[in-house]
Short mmCIF file of C-alpha atoms in Angstrom, two decimals:
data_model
loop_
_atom_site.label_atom_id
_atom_site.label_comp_id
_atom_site.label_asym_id
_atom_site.label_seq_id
_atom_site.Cartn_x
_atom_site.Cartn_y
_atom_site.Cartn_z
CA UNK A 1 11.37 -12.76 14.35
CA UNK A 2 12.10 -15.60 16.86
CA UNK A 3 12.47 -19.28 15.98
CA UNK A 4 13.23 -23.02 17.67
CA UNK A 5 16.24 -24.95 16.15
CA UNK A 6 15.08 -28.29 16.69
CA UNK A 7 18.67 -30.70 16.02
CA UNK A 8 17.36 -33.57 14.51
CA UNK A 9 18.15 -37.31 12.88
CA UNK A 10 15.84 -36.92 10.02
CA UNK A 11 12.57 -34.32 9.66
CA UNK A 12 9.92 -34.45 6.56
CA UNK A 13 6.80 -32.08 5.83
CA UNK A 14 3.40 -33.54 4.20
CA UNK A 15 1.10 -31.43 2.94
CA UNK A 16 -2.48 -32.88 1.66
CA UNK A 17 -0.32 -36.74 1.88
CA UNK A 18 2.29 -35.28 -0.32
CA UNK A 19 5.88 -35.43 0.75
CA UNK A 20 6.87 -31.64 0.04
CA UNK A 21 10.83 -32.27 1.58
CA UNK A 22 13.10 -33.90 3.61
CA UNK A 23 16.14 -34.46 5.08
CA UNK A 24 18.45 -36.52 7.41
CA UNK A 25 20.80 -35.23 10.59
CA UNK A 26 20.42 -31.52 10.63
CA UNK A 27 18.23 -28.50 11.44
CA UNK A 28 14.65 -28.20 11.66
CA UNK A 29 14.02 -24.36 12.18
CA UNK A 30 10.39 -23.29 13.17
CA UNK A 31 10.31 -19.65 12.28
CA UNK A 32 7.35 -17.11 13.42
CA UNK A 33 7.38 -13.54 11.80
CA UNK A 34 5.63 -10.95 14.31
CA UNK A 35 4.13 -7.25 13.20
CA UNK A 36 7.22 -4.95 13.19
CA UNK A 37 9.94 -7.13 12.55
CA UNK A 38 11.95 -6.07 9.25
CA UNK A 39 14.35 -7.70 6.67
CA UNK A 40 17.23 -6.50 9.16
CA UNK A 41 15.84 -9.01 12.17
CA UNK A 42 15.77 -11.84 8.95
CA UNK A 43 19.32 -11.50 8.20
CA UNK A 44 20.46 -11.37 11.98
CA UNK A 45 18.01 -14.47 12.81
CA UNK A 46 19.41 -16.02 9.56
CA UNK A 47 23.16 -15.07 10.48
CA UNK A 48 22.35 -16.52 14.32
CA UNK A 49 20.71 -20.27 13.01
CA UNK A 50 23.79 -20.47 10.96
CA UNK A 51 26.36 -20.00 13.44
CA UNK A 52 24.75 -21.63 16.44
CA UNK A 53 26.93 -24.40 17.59
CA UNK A 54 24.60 -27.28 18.23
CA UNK A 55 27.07 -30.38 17.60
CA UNK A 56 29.92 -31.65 19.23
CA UNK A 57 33.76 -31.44 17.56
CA UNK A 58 35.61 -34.08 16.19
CA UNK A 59 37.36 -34.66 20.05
CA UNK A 60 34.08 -34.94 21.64
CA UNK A 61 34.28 -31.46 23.32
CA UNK A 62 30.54 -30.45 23.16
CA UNK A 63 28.97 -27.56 21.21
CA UNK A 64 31.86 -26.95 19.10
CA UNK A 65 30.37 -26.59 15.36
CA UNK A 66 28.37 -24.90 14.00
CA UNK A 67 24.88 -25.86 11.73
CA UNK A 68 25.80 -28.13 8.93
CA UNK A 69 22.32 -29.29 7.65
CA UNK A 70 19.99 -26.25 8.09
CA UNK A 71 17.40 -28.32 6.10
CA UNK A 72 13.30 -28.64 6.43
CA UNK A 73 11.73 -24.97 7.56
CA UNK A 74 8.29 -24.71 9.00
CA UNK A 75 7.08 -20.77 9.23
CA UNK A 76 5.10 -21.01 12.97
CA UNK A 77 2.48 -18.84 14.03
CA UNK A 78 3.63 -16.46 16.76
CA UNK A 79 0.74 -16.99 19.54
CA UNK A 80 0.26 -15.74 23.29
CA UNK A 81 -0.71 -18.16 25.82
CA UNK A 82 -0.91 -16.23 28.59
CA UNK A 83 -4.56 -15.85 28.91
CA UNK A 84 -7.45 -18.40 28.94
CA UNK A 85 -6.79 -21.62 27.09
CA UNK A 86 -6.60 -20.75 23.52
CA UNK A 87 -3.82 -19.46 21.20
CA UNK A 88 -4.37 -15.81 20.48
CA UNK A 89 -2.59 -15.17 17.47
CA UNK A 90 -2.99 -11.13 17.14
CA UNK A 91 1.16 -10.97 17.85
CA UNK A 92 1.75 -12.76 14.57
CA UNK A 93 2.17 -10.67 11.47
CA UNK A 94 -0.42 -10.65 8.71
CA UNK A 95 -0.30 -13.42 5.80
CA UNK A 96 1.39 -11.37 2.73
CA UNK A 97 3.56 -9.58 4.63
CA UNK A 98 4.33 -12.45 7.02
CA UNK A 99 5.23 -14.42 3.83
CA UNK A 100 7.47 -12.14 2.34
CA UNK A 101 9.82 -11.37 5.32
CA UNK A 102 9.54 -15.37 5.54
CA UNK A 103 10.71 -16.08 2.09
CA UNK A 104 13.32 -13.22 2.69
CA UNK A 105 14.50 -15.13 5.89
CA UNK A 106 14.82 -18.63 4.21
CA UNK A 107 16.46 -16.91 0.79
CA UNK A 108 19.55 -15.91 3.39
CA UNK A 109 19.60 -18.71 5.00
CA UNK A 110 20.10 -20.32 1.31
CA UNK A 111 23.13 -17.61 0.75
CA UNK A 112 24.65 -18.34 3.79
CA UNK A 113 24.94 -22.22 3.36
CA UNK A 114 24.69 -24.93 0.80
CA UNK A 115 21.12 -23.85 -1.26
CA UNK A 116 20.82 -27.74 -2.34
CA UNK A 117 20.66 -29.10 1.72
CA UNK A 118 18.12 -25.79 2.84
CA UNK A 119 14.40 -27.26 2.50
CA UNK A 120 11.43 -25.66 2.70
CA UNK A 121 7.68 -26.23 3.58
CA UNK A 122 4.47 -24.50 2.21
CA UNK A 123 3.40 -20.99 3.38
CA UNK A 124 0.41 -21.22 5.02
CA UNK A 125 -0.43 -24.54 4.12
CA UNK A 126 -1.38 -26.99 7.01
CA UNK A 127 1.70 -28.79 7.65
CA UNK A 128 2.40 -32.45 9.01
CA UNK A 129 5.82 -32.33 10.45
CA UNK A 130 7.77 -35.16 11.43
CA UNK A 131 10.75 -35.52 13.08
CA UNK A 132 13.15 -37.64 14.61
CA UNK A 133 15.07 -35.77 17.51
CA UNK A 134 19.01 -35.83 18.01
CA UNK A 135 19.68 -35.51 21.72
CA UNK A 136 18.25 -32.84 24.11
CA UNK A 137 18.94 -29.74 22.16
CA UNK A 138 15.38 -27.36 21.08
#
């Protein structure tokens, strides 16, 4: 599993015009689930978003604490770009299965935080993301 911590101001997903969820200063975590990864690279991807120190402490000293708003989730298609001009998207794991080690990603995340401020998207759906970034920090 890999995924991009995106520190933002505020980030929403639409789906079909419908506002789906949002949130204000936090997290938005793209996650991609490739063929072969297992429940055990979920909980130590989910274990790693949560402790990744992405905002300054109270004294200014920079990238003292940790995630406090791991909020709106978007799952992301692994893809190769390395040859030609298209996405080839053979290194990303198939839809059920991709799904379920998705959902079993996003469920720890829950556990490991506050379940009310972790958001979610829709599997598989085509997406609008917006977001408003906080600083230099992807």
């Amino acid at each position: 599993m890999k995924a991009i911590l995106q520190r933002v101001l505020s980030a929403s997903v639409t789906v079909e015009q419908q506002l789906i969820s949002s949130i204000g200063k936090g997290v938005l975590v793209f996650a991609a689930v490739a063929p072969g990864d297992t429940r055990k690279d979920a909980e130590a991807l989910a274990r790693k978003v949560l402790k990744m120190k992405l905002w300054e402490a109270e004294d200014g000293t920079r990238w003292k604490r940790s995630v406090q708003d791991i909020d709106v989730s978007q799952f992301t298609l692994l893809a190769s770009t390395k040859k030609g001009n298209r996405p080839d998207f053979h290194g990303a794991l198939g839809g059920n299965d991709a799904k379920e080690l998705y959902d079993y990603f996003f469920t720890k995340v829950r556990e490991g935080y506050l379940p009310a401020k972790v958001q979610n998207g829709v599997f598989q759906a085509m997406m609008e993301v917006g977001l408003v970034n906080d600083g230099p920090v992807s």
